[in-house]
Amino acid sequence: MIKTAIVGFGNLGRGALKAVFSSGDMECAGIFTRRAPEKIEAPEGVKVYHISELKNFKGKLDVLLLCGGSATDLPATTAEYLKDFNTVDSFDTHAKIPEYFARLDKVAKENGTLAAISIGWDPGLFSLTRMLFGAVLPDGKDYTFWGKGVSQGHSDAIRRIKGVKNGKQYTIPKEEALAAVRSGACPELTARQKHLRECFVVAEEGADKAEIEREIVTMPNYFDEYDTIVHFIDEETFIRDHSGLAHGGFVLRTGKTSDEAKHILELSIKLDSNPEFTGSVLAAYARAVARLAKEGRTGALTVFDIPVKYLSPLSDEQLRKTLL
Amino acid sequence: MIKTAIVGFGNLGRGALKAVFSSGDMECAGIFTRRAPEKIEAPEGVKVYHISELKNFKGKLDVLLLCGGSATDLPATTAEYLKDFNTVDSFDTHAKIPEYFARLDKVAKENGTLAAISIGWDPGLFSLTRMLFGAVLPDGKDYTFWGKGVSQGHSDAIRRIKGVKNGKQYTIPKEEALAAVRSGACPELTARQKHLRECFVVAEEGADKAEIEREIVTMPNYFDEYDTIVHFIDEETFIRDHSGLAHGGFVLRTGKTSDEAKHILELSIKLDSNPEFTGSVLAAYARAVARLAKEGRTGALTVFDIPVKYLSPLSDEQLRKTLL
């Protein structure tokens, strides 16, 4: 059995724990949290510890599933954990990945540990697919569409506006853009042409709704380059209809191997629960980290570096026999 | 530059050569054929040799792209080539892969060479996807659909019937089956429910068409378990409309991470030319073989064993920066 621990117990941590539980070859030695452990509602039989106790588990765990956020949590803590443990994380700030990778690679190599970074679906499965599609169809163009699903960053941006009590933003891929890509026409698409942004807002009593809407649709970087639809709804409706965590997306590549031969490659995923699926991907890569560490690998790795066979509990022979 | 050679120059060999040509980091030292070299129409500047001359190139090539067939050619020759060269092949007889792998793994390890076997889209990209989908969504069920495209085996079977001058069989995935899978209903589907078989037949003059049709639709293993449509057409129409090499298919997995969260993962590919795309995949894996061999790897490998970064001409840093 692979000995894991979950660090951070929000939506992602709960998803990762479910995946470890149902795996058959992994067990969870505990949940580690910065909050008061007695306030965490954990499934029966799972111990909850304060994060300060983690160091006492050195040598007793194969891999930590880091389930903190990318904005401040992972950048501040992963390097520290890596001094004593192997880790897998879902660091998803695309622009900062090279720096994050370099820093963790150094720490991990110095300490003889192993880190799989930026694991999930994007970055993660989508990255792997973009790379694979590009390698097998080099003369082409790729497109990534996200949604329909909630963008946490855009929802946060709405909630920071004066007079907004609550808000949620859905990123929606535009059907006509998807159709144009699937036709093989290799279109150049602007941000506005690819995605629609739909916002559901609960305004505070007496707030100026017209002004809130104006602030949303003109917000630089977040909304100004998109078609944005704003709906004002009451809190009850918000809680009833907009508490879901569904998400999804598409990676497409169209290209040609000669003037006569065009090809279209497409990956699509549709998820009822983004954090549960991401947690499940984290668990599969935790298995890979545990196995690669046992083989003596150290440093930082991404989805590009890890042979997919390490994700599966099946033996190489079984994989070749049943799935090749 | 990676030094390659193409062994076998049918449709697949021509596709592989195009891919090597357009790669930028690979060159083709020659085409090797069992036929008379002077009868091969090769692009300008590409040398054509009789296969008996291949042994003179020992030590001068990084990898051979084996473009022979799986029925008799690859099983008879790959082990022999592996004594002197690294290879990549598209061996696609699924049931015989374990035996083929074991035999080549032994020869390659004894001779310090490296073989990537069963490379293409199925086996190949589809296998990798089935494995990946299964690992990240373990509580689920996967489905592979092929088509619309030509099945060489079924076309051959038709042409062996008395009175048939020419014939082609298209495997067509049934839309209603695809829709049922995409709904997340996890249906159990029979062969008949998944695929339709459509045949275009040129009969010899005076042949008994009703008897030919009866023989086709009742043929064990090939057609009896399917809905089969037979069209009789004249030779001119056959050549005009049925010389294409388009193909494609779908890998789907539906499953759940909890009772509340279902997920749907789907890969689909649509190819104007099956051999050109397969040749392009072969070339990408040839790059991986050349690089892994340089690192000292020996033995047989499949898509499950090879980190995807080896397929790309980009550096690890570039991949992380641009595609992760």
mmCIF file of C-alpha atoms in Angstrom, chain B residues 29-317:
data_model
loop_
_atom_site.group_PDB
_atom_site.id
_atom_site.type_symbol
_atom_site.label_atom_id
_atom_site.label_comp_id
_atom_site.label_asym_id
_atom_site.label_seq_id
_atom_site.Cartn_x
_atom_site.Cartn_y
_atom_site.Cartn_z
ATOM 1 C CA ALA B 29 19.317 8.067 -45.299
ATOM 2 C CA GLY B 30 17.278 5.919 -47.650
ATOM 3 C CA ILE B 31 14.309 3.758 -48.438
ATOM 4 C CA PHE B 32 14.865 0.011 -48.136
ATOM 5 C CA THR B 33 12.603 -2.323 -50.092
ATOM 6 C CA ARG B 34 12.213 -5.976 -51.018
ATOM 7 C CA ARG B 35 11.134 -4.906 -54.481
ATOM 8 C CA ALA B 36 13.511 -3.895 -57.274
ATOM 9 C CA PRO B 37 14.833 -0.479 -56.094
ATOM 10 C CA GLU B 38 14.737 1.001 -59.605
ATOM 11 C CA LYS B 39 10.996 0.401 -59.744
ATOM 12 C CA ILE B 40 10.286 2.536 -56.660
ATOM 13 C CA GLU B 41 9.124 6.076 -57.311
ATOM 14 C CA ALA B 42 10.829 7.996 -54.524
ATOM 15 C CA PRO B 43 10.919 11.761 -54.077
ATOM 16 C CA GLU B 44 13.931 13.493 -55.590
ATOM 17 C CA GLY B 45 17.108 13.141 -53.580
ATOM 18 C CA VAL B 46 15.971 10.077 -51.622
ATOM 19 C CA LYS B 47 18.022 6.973 -52.278
ATOM 20 C CA VAL B 48 16.351 3.613 -52.660
ATOM 21 C CA TYR B 49 18.190 0.419 -51.710
ATOM 22 C CA HIS B 50 17.371 -3.251 -51.784
ATOM 23 C CA ILE B 51 16.702 -4.502 -48.261
ATOM 24 C CA SER B 52 19.755 -6.789 -48.528
ATOM 25 C CA GLU B 53 21.956 -3.683 -48.374
ATOM 26 C CA LEU B 54 20.588 -2.563 -45.007
ATOM 27 C CA LYS B 55 23.289 -4.379 -43.026
ATOM 28 C CA ASN B 56 25.925 -2.115 -44.611
ATOM 29 C CA PHE B 57 24.338 0.804 -42.742
ATOM 30 C CA LYS B 58 25.024 -0.629 -39.288
ATOM 31 C CA GLY B 59 26.329 2.137 -37.035
ATOM 32 C CA LYS B 60 25.178 4.843 -39.458
ATOM 33 C CA LEU B 61 21.481 5.098 -38.552
ATOM 34 C CA ASP B 62 19.742 6.214 -35.355
ATOM 35 C CA VAL B 63 16.433 4.495 -36.024
ATOM 36 C CA LEU B 64 14.540 2.479 -38.654
ATOM 37 C CA LEU B 65 10.893 3.300 -39.359
ATOM 38 C CA LEU B 66 9.459 -0.129 -40.133
ATOM 39 C CA CYS B 67 6.538 0.303 -42.513
ATOM 40 C CA GLY B 68 5.689 -3.304 -43.322
ATOM 41 C CA GLY B 69 2.453 -5.103 -42.491
ATOM 42 C CA SER B 70 1.540 -6.787 -39.223
ATOM 43 C CA ALA B 71 0.227 -10.051 -40.680
ATOM 44 C CA THR B 72 3.515 -11.541 -41.833
ATOM 45 C CA ASP B 73 6.127 -8.842 -42.467
ATOM 46 C CA LEU B 74 6.822 -7.378 -39.022
ATOM 47 C CA PRO B 75 6.660 -10.699 -37.104
ATOM 48 C CA ALA B 76 9.192 -12.179 -39.563
ATOM 49 C CA THR B 77 11.661 -9.306 -39.789
ATOM 50 C CA THR B 78 11.683 -6.890 -36.811
ATOM 51 C CA ALA B 79 13.755 -9.161 -34.552
ATOM 52 C CA GLU B 80 16.365 -9.477 -37.288
ATOM 53 C CA TYR B 81 16.634 -5.696 -37.803
ATOM 54 C CA LEU B 82 16.906 -5.200 -34.052
ATOM 55 C CA LYS B 83 20.217 -7.042 -33.980
ATOM 56 C CA ASP B 84 21.812 -4.036 -35.699
ATOM 57 C CA PHE B 85 19.385 -1.112 -35.400
ATOM 58 C CA ASN B 86 16.859 0.678 -33.216
ATOM 59 C CA THR B 87 13.336 0.426 -34.619
ATOM 60 C CA VAL B 88 9.837 1.802 -34.453
ATOM 61 C CA ASP B 89 6.897 -0.147 -35.882
ATOM 62 C CA SER B 90 3.110 -0.131 -36.090
ATOM 63 C CA PHE B 91 2.450 -3.778 -35.210
ATOM 64 C CA ASP B 92 -1.327 -3.834 -34.767
ATOM 65 C CA THR B 93 -2.438 -7.419 -34.213
ATOM 66 C CA HIS B 94 -3.748 -6.671 -30.705
ATOM 67 C CA ALA B 95 -3.969 -10.298 -29.582
ATOM 68 C CA LYS B 96 -0.347 -11.034 -30.459
ATOM 69 C CA ILE B 97 1.220 -7.915 -28.916
ATOM 70 C CA PRO B 98 2.356 -9.555 -25.626
ATOM 71 C CA GLU B 99 4.225 -12.305 -27.481
ATOM 72 C CA TYR B 100 5.694 -9.855 -30.025
ATOM 73 C CA PHE B 101 6.792 -7.517 -27.210
ATOM 74 C CA ALA B 102 8.481 -10.296 -25.221
ATOM 75 C CA ARG B 103 10.376 -11.611 -28.234
ATOM 76 C CA LEU B 104 11.648 -8.186 -29.330
ATOM 77 C CA ASP B 105 12.459 -7.091 -25.771
ATOM 78 C CA LYS B 106 14.808 -10.072 -25.439
ATOM 79 C CA VAL B 107 16.550 -9.539 -28.785
ATOM 80 C CA ALA B 108 16.916 -5.797 -28.212
ATOM 81 C CA LYS B 109 18.374 -6.230 -24.738
ATOM 82 C CA GLU B 110 20.825 -8.850 -25.995
ATOM 83 C CA ASN B 111 21.972 -6.508 -28.761
ATOM 84 C CA GLY B 112 21.868 -3.196 -26.918
ATOM 85 C CA THR B 113 19.159 -1.792 -29.196
ATOM 86 C CA LEU B 114 15.751 -0.211 -28.627
ATOM 87 C CA ALA B 115 12.358 -0.960 -30.222
ATOM 88 C CA ALA B 116 9.142 1.057 -29.927
ATOM 89 C CA ILE B 117 6.334 -1.285 -30.931
ATOM 90 C CA SER B 118 2.659 -0.895 -31.861
ATOM 91 C CA ILE B 119 2.933 2.822 -32.623
ATOM 92 C CA GLY B 120 0.152 4.608 -34.521
ATOM 93 C CA TRP B 121 -3.333 5.575 -33.412
ATOM 94 C CA ASP B 122 -4.820 2.204 -32.459
ATOM 95 C CA PRO B 123 -2.716 0.667 -31.084
ATOM 96 C CA GLY B 124 -0.899 3.848 -30.125
ATOM 97 C CA LEU B 125 -2.597 7.135 -29.263
ATOM 98 C CA PHE B 126 -5.881 5.356 -28.491
ATOM 99 C CA SER B 127 -4.082 2.899 -26.182
ATOM 100 C CA LEU B 128 -2.345 5.736 -24.349
ATOM 101 C CA THR B 129 -5.693 7.508 -23.980
ATOM 102 C CA ARG B 130 -7.519 4.386 -22.743
ATOM 103 C CA MET B 131 -4.797 3.898 -20.129
ATOM 104 C CA LEU B 132 -4.762 7.535 -19.049
ATOM 105 C CA PHE B 133 -8.566 7.815 -18.891
ATOM 106 C CA GLY B 134 -8.753 4.610 -16.849
ATOM 107 C CA ALA B 135 -6.106 5.783 -14.392
ATOM 108 C CA VAL B 136 -7.668 9.197 -13.721
ATOM 109 C CA LEU B 137 -11.263 7.902 -13.653
ATOM 110 C CA PRO B 138 -10.924 4.368 -12.259
ATOM 111 C CA ASP B 139 -14.619 3.847 -11.451
ATOM 112 C CA GLY B 140 -15.883 3.858 -15.025
ATOM 113 C CA LYS B 141 -16.158 2.073 -18.327
ATOM 114 C CA ASP B 142 -14.412 2.733 -21.590
ATOM 115 C CA TYR B 143 -15.548 2.452 -25.173
ATOM 116 C CA THR B 144 -13.615 2.550 -28.421
ATOM 117 C CA PHE B 145 -15.390 3.274 -31.698
ATOM 118 C CA TRP B 146 -13.679 3.131 -35.085
ATOM 119 C CA GLY B 147 -14.563 4.951 -38.241
ATOM 120 C CA LYS B 148 -15.847 6.056 -40.471
ATOM 121 C CA GLY B 149 -13.027 4.356 -42.293
ATOM 122 C CA VAL B 150 -11.856 1.414 -44.336
ATOM 123 C CA SER B 151 -11.124 -1.897 -42.623
ATOM 124 C CA GLN B 152 -8.394 -3.575 -44.629
ATOM 125 C CA GLY B 153 -9.121 -6.997 -43.128
ATOM 126 C CA HIS B 154 -12.820 -6.873 -43.954
ATOM 127 C CA SER B 155 -12.147 -5.557 -47.462
ATOM 128 C CA ASP B 156 -9.733 -8.452 -48.035
ATOM 129 C CA ALA B 157 -12.367 -10.902 -46.790
ATOM 130 C CA ILE B 158 -14.894 -9.586 -49.318
ATOM 131 C CA ARG B 159 -12.406 -9.829 -52.173
ATOM 132 C CA ARG B 160 -11.792 -13.504 -51.424
ATOM 133 C CA ILE B 161 -15.451 -14.350 -52.228
ATOM 134 C CA LYS B 162 -16.065 -16.052 -55.574
ATOM 135 C CA GLY B 163 -17.432 -13.625 -58.166
ATOM 136 C CA VAL B 164 -16.059 -10.500 -56.453
ATOM 137 C CA LYS B 165 -13.748 -8.379 -58.578
ATOM 138 C CA ASN B 166 -13.141 -5.641 -56.043
ATOM 139 C CA GLY B 167 -14.544 -4.625 -52.680
ATOM 140 C CA LYS B 168 -14.192 -2.195 -49.839
ATOM 141 C CA GLN B 169 -15.691 -2.211 -46.376
ATOM 142 C CA TYR B 170 -16.325 0.855 -44.234
ATOM 143 C CA THR B 171 -16.642 0.530 -40.474
ATOM 144 C CA ILE B 172 -19.130 3.157 -39.293
ATOM 145 C CA PRO B 173 -19.776 3.984 -35.635
ATOM 146 C CA LYS B 174 -23.492 4.150 -34.861
ATOM 147 C CA GLU B 175 -24.567 7.633 -33.807
ATOM 148 C CA GLU B 176 -27.155 6.301 -31.362
ATOM 149 C CA ALA B 177 -24.512 4.209 -29.579
ATOM 150 C CA LEU B 178 -22.135 7.178 -29.368
ATOM 151 C CA ALA B 179 -24.980 9.310 -28.017
ATOM 152 C CA ALA B 180 -25.864 6.686 -25.401
ATOM 153 C CA VAL B 181 -22.240 6.549 -24.211
ATOM 154 C CA ARG B 182 -21.923 10.347 -24.154
ATOM 155 C CA SER B 183 -25.068 10.563 -22.034
ATOM 156 C CA GLY B 184 -23.127 8.864 -19.241
ATOM 157 C CA ALA B 185 -25.574 5.952 -19.128
ATOM 158 C CA CYS B 186 -22.700 3.398 -19.230
ATOM 159 C CA PRO B 187 -24.600 1.102 -21.644
ATOM 160 C CA GLU B 188 -23.568 -2.471 -22.391
ATOM 161 C CA LEU B 189 -23.256 -2.494 -26.169
ATOM 162 C CA THR B 190 -23.024 -5.458 -28.511
ATOM 163 C CA ALA B 191 -20.830 -5.409 -31.610
ATOM 164 C CA ARG B 192 -24.001 -4.859 -33.667
ATOM 165 C CA GLN B 193 -25.050 -1.882 -31.565
ATOM 166 C CA LYS B 194 -21.676 -0.139 -31.844
ATOM 167 C CA HIS B 195 -20.741 -0.377 -35.499
ATOM 168 C CA LEU B 196 -22.354 -0.682 -38.907
ATOM 169 C CA ARG B 197 -20.493 -2.352 -41.780
ATOM 170 C CA GLU B 198 -21.060 -0.900 -45.254
ATOM 171 C CA CYS B 199 -19.623 -2.725 -48.271
ATOM 172 C CA PHE B 200 -19.078 -1.570 -51.852
ATOM 173 C CA VAL B 201 -18.611 -4.466 -54.220
ATOM 174 C CA VAL B 202 -17.693 -4.754 -57.889
ATOM 175 C CA ALA B 203 -19.030 -8.112 -59.104
ATOM 176 C CA GLU B 204 -17.550 -10.051 -62.000
ATOM 177 C CA GLU B 205 -19.747 -10.244 -65.080
ATOM 178 C CA GLY B 206 -22.463 -12.833 -64.665
ATOM 179 C CA ALA B 207 -21.758 -13.367 -60.976
ATOM 180 C CA ASP B 208 -24.646 -14.223 -58.621
ATOM 181 C CA LYS B 209 -25.032 -10.986 -56.662
ATOM 182 C CA ALA B 210 -27.623 -12.372 -54.267
ATOM 183 C CA GLU B 211 -25.234 -15.190 -53.361
ATOM 184 C CA ILE B 212 -22.309 -12.774 -52.898
ATOM 185 C CA GLU B 213 -24.423 -10.629 -50.583
ATOM 186 C CA ARG B 214 -25.513 -13.699 -48.606
ATOM 187 C CA GLU B 215 -21.904 -14.830 -48.237
ATOM 188 C CA ILE B 216 -20.821 -11.413 -46.998
ATOM 189 C CA VAL B 217 -23.533 -10.787 -44.414
ATOM 190 C CA THR B 218 -23.277 -14.305 -42.947
ATOM 191 C CA MET B 219 -19.473 -14.517 -42.845
ATOM 192 C CA PRO B 220 -18.452 -15.663 -39.334
ATOM 193 C CA ASN B 221 -16.233 -13.322 -37.251
ATOM 194 C CA TYR B 222 -16.223 -10.670 -39.945
ATOM 195 C CA PHE B 223 -19.865 -9.797 -40.612
ATOM 196 C CA ASP B 224 -22.366 -12.149 -38.968
ATOM 197 C CA GLU B 225 -22.470 -10.202 -35.699
ATOM 198 C CA TYR B 226 -23.094 -6.858 -37.416
ATOM 199 C CA ASP B 227 -25.692 -5.047 -39.467
ATOM 200 C CA THR B 228 -24.106 -5.118 -42.897
ATOM 201 C CA ILE B 229 -25.170 -3.149 -45.958
ATOM 202 C CA VAL B 230 -23.951 -4.324 -49.373
ATOM 203 C CA HIS B 231 -23.936 -2.073 -52.454
ATOM 204 C CA PHE B 232 -23.033 -3.367 -55.905
ATOM 205 C CA ILE B 233 -21.372 -0.703 -58.041
ATOM 206 C CA ASP B 234 -19.468 -0.595 -61.321
ATOM 207 C CA GLU B 235 -15.685 -0.464 -61.426
ATOM 208 C CA GLU B 236 -15.512 3.155 -62.570
ATOM 209 C CA THR B 237 -17.602 4.304 -59.608
ATOM 210 C CA PHE B 238 -15.518 2.145 -57.286
ATOM 211 C CA ILE B 239 -12.263 3.739 -58.402
ATOM 212 C CA ARG B 240 -13.712 7.249 -58.379
ATOM 213 C CA ASP B 241 -15.466 7.121 -54.995
ATOM 214 C CA HIS B 242 -13.739 4.447 -52.956
ATOM 215 C CA SER B 243 -9.994 4.973 -53.302
ATOM 216 C CA GLY B 244 -9.803 7.166 -50.196
ATOM 217 C CA LEU B 245 -7.846 6.345 -47.070
ATOM 218 C CA ALA B 246 -9.802 8.427 -44.562
ATOM 219 C CA HIS B 247 -10.347 7.006 -41.091
ATOM 220 C CA GLY B 248 -10.933 8.027 -37.519
ATOM 221 C CA GLY B 249 -12.438 7.002 -34.246
ATOM 222 C CA PHE B 250 -13.362 7.722 -30.661
ATOM 223 C CA VAL B 251 -12.162 6.696 -27.214
ATOM 224 C CA LEU B 252 -14.676 7.469 -24.500
ATOM 225 C CA ARG B 253 -14.703 6.856 -20.798
ATOM 226 C CA THR B 254 -17.595 7.643 -18.540
ATOM 227 C CA GLY B 255 -17.515 7.132 -14.813
ATOM 228 C CA LYS B 256 -17.925 8.730 -11.439
ATOM 229 C CA THR B 257 -15.920 9.928 -8.478
ATOM 230 C CA SER B 258 -18.966 9.854 -6.189
ATOM 231 C CA ASP B 259 -22.693 9.252 -6.503
ATOM 232 C CA GLU B 260 -23.174 12.949 -7.259
ATOM 233 C CA ALA B 261 -20.340 13.402 -9.752
ATOM 234 C CA LYS B 262 -20.267 11.767 -13.161
ATOM 235 C CA HIS B 263 -17.606 12.624 -15.711
ATOM 236 C CA ILE B 264 -17.222 12.092 -19.447
ATOM 237 C CA LEU B 265 -13.830 11.981 -21.173
ATOM 238 C CA GLU B 266 -13.570 11.719 -24.951
ATOM 239 C CA LEU B 267 -10.843 11.635 -27.558
ATOM 240 C CA SER B 268 -11.860 11.803 -31.185
ATOM 241 C CA ILE B 269 -9.792 11.855 -34.340
ATOM 242 C CA LYS B 270 -10.815 12.439 -37.937
ATOM 243 C CA LEU B 271 -8.175 11.668 -40.520
ATOM 244 C CA ASP B 272 -8.189 12.385 -44.246
ATOM 245 C CA SER B 273 -5.366 9.878 -44.651
ATOM 246 C CA ASN B 274 -4.860 7.023 -42.233
ATOM 247 C CA PRO B 275 -1.363 6.095 -43.544
ATOM 248 C CA GLU B 276 -0.108 9.681 -43.593
ATOM 249 C CA PHE B 277 -1.219 10.290 -40.017
ATOM 250 C CA THR B 278 0.099 6.925 -38.836
ATOM 251 C CA GLY B 279 3.401 7.735 -40.575
ATOM 252 C CA SER B 280 3.482 11.047 -38.736
ATOM 253 C CA VAL B 281 2.979 9.289 -35.390
ATOM 254 C CA LEU B 282 5.729 6.795 -36.300
ATOM 255 C CA ALA B 283 8.106 9.677 -37.024
ATOM 256 C CA ALA B 284 7.404 11.333 -33.647
ATOM 257 C CA TYR B 285 8.115 8.057 -31.851
ATOM 258 C CA ALA B 286 11.212 7.526 -34.004
ATOM 259 C CA ARG B 287 12.494 10.773 -32.486
ATOM 260 C CA ALA B 288 11.774 9.363 -29.020
ATOM 261 C CA VAL B 289 13.572 6.102 -29.823
ATOM 262 C CA ALA B 290 16.657 7.925 -31.102
ATOM 263 C CA ARG B 291 16.803 10.111 -27.979
ATOM 264 C CA LEU B 292 16.120 7.288 -25.496
ATOM 265 C CA ALA B 293 18.720 5.072 -27.197
ATOM 266 C CA LYS B 294 21.255 7.875 -26.809
ATOM 267 C CA GLU B 295 20.447 7.827 -23.082
ATOM 268 C CA GLY B 296 21.286 4.135 -23.010
ATOM 269 C CA ARG B 297 17.793 2.600 -22.963
ATOM 270 C CA THR B 298 17.482 -0.847 -24.529
ATOM 271 C CA GLY B 299 14.678 -3.362 -24.984
ATOM 272 C CA ALA B 300 11.109 -2.987 -26.222
ATOM 273 C CA LEU B 301 8.842 -0.073 -25.309
ATOM 274 C CA THR B 302 5.238 0.895 -25.966
ATOM 275 C CA VAL B 303 3.322 4.181 -25.716
ATOM 276 C CA PHE B 304 2.822 3.380 -22.015
ATOM 277 C CA ASP B 305 6.564 3.513 -21.306
ATOM 278 C CA ILE B 306 7.669 6.647 -23.136
ATOM 279 C CA PRO B 307 7.334 10.092 -21.521
ATOM 280 C CA VAL B 308 5.599 12.274 -24.114
ATOM 281 C CA LYS B 309 8.316 14.949 -23.984
ATOM 282 C CA TYR B 310 10.576 12.629 -26.000
ATOM 283 C CA LEU B 311 8.212 12.992 -28.977
ATOM 284 C CA SER B 312 8.758 16.715 -29.297
ATOM 285 C CA PRO B 313 11.701 18.559 -30.832
ATOM 286 C CA LEU B 314 11.202 21.281 -28.206
ATOM 287 C CA SER B 315 13.367 21.354 -25.073
ATOM 288 C CA ASP B 316 11.886 20.519 -21.679
ATOM 289 C CA GLU B 317 12.046 24.223 -20.765
#
